[in-house]
Amino acid sequence: MSQLSITAKRAGWRFASSLPALFGVLVFTFLLMRVLPGDPAVFFASGPTAGKEEIETIRKQMGLDKPVPEQLLRYLGDIGTGNLGRSLTTGQPVLSDLKSRLPASLELTFSALLIALVTAVPLGVAAALRQGSGIDHIVRFICALGVCVPTFVSGLLLIYAFYYLLGFAPDPTGRVDIFTSPPPLVTGFLLIDFALAGDWEGWRAAASQLVLPAFTMALFVVAPLARITRAAMLASLGSDFVRTARSLGLSRRKVIVTYALRNALLPVLTIAGIVFSTMLGANVLVEKVFSWPGVASYALDALLSSDYAPVQGFVLLMASIFVLVNLTVDVLYGIADPRVSVE
């Protein structure tokens, strides 16, 4: 059996095994939203002073007058047809809201992950190559600092330093400033759409808006990535194949890059997939601090309004992305390490 077929079979098995988990997430989220305190019908009926008839009308519109098991069956049926419901907060279908906001969250998360990888991998390698030295202690201190400082605190500090004090950063409100016209919608990623339109001035404006929130999110994940890189690099440097390569008289650069680092990146790849999924769902604080119009802030606003459909759609979206990311990591892991077999 070829390596490609083995990898495809592994991915198919992983996807099939994740379907029960997705179903469990759907049911759990649905039931959780029903046991939360507060009546969304009262909220959307102009508050507690609304009349009973108005509240009952809204309850019927939301389907809350039905028994919970019937509501669940109707919800699962709607999910099967691609209908995630309608947000009472925005008045738009949840699917449309998620489609319009997801590119903003993905662009922010991809940029932050790229910054984190470019920073964490060299730091982890440098710490492993000089174990116990000053560089190692500095890297470990940076990792500890990144874990201890919450994202909203680091975001506010970056805004205070680079926007308020130094004036280097633009106004941290949204993806582009009010003086920049958005590009024609192609992908929803502003950097890509501005580049496709040839508007490099707009591209620079969008990139400058992206820098602070991306660095804020990157600080959140540099620590785990640097730690796993350091640990994997230390294990790789102490392995038999590295000692054999050194005994053969290979150059230090070739031993480190070709043999040690290449094998050390395999666990980093796995952790990067997990970190990406975590970032996408946990960047709500960053989106709120920088007024970033992403799916996380959209779900939080809906949760505060007791708007069921957007929250349920957001959780389903995050669970689906988590499954897709895990499948992608499995495929890449199988390509990077042919020894991986189908479980």
Short mmCIF file of C-alpha atoms in Angstrom, two decimals, residues 19 31 34 36 39 59 93 123 129 166 168 178 180 193 206 212 224 235 237 240 248 277 284 315 322 324:
data_model
loop_
_atom_site.label_atom_id
_atom_site.label_comp_id
_atom_site.label_asym_id
_atom_site.label_seq_id
_atom_site.Cartn_x
_atom_site.Cartn_y
_atom_site.Cartn_z
CA LEU A 19 -18.49 12.49 13.90
CA LEU A 31 -29.04 21.72 26.17
CA ARG A 34 -31.64 25.97 27.45
CA LEU A 36 -28.86 29.15 31.20
CA ASP A 39 -35.58 34.18 28.96
CA ARG A 59 -41.37 32.59 22.06
CA PRO A 93 -29.17 34.26 9.08
CA LEU A 123 14.00 30.61 20.57
CA LEU A 129 21.64 24.27 21.76
CA LEU A 166 4.76 56.41 20.73
CA PHE A 168 3.49 54.24 15.84
CA ILE A 178 -12.30 55.07 8.35
CA THR A 180 -9.47 53.53 3.75
CA ASP A 193 -8.10 41.19 -1.44
CA ALA A 206 -4.81 46.81 6.69
CA LEU A 212 -0.97 44.88 17.30
CA PRO A 224 3.96 26.56 24.58
CA ALA A 235 15.50 14.87 22.74
CA LEU A 237 20.12 16.12 19.94
CA ASP A 240 21.43 7.86 18.36
CA LEU A 248 30.72 10.56 10.63
CA SER A 277 -7.77 25.71 17.12
CA VAL A 284 -12.60 36.83 21.95
CA VAL A 315 -19.72 26.26 18.72
CA PHE A 322 -10.99 21.67 15.17
CA LEU A 324 -10.45 19.77 10.04
#
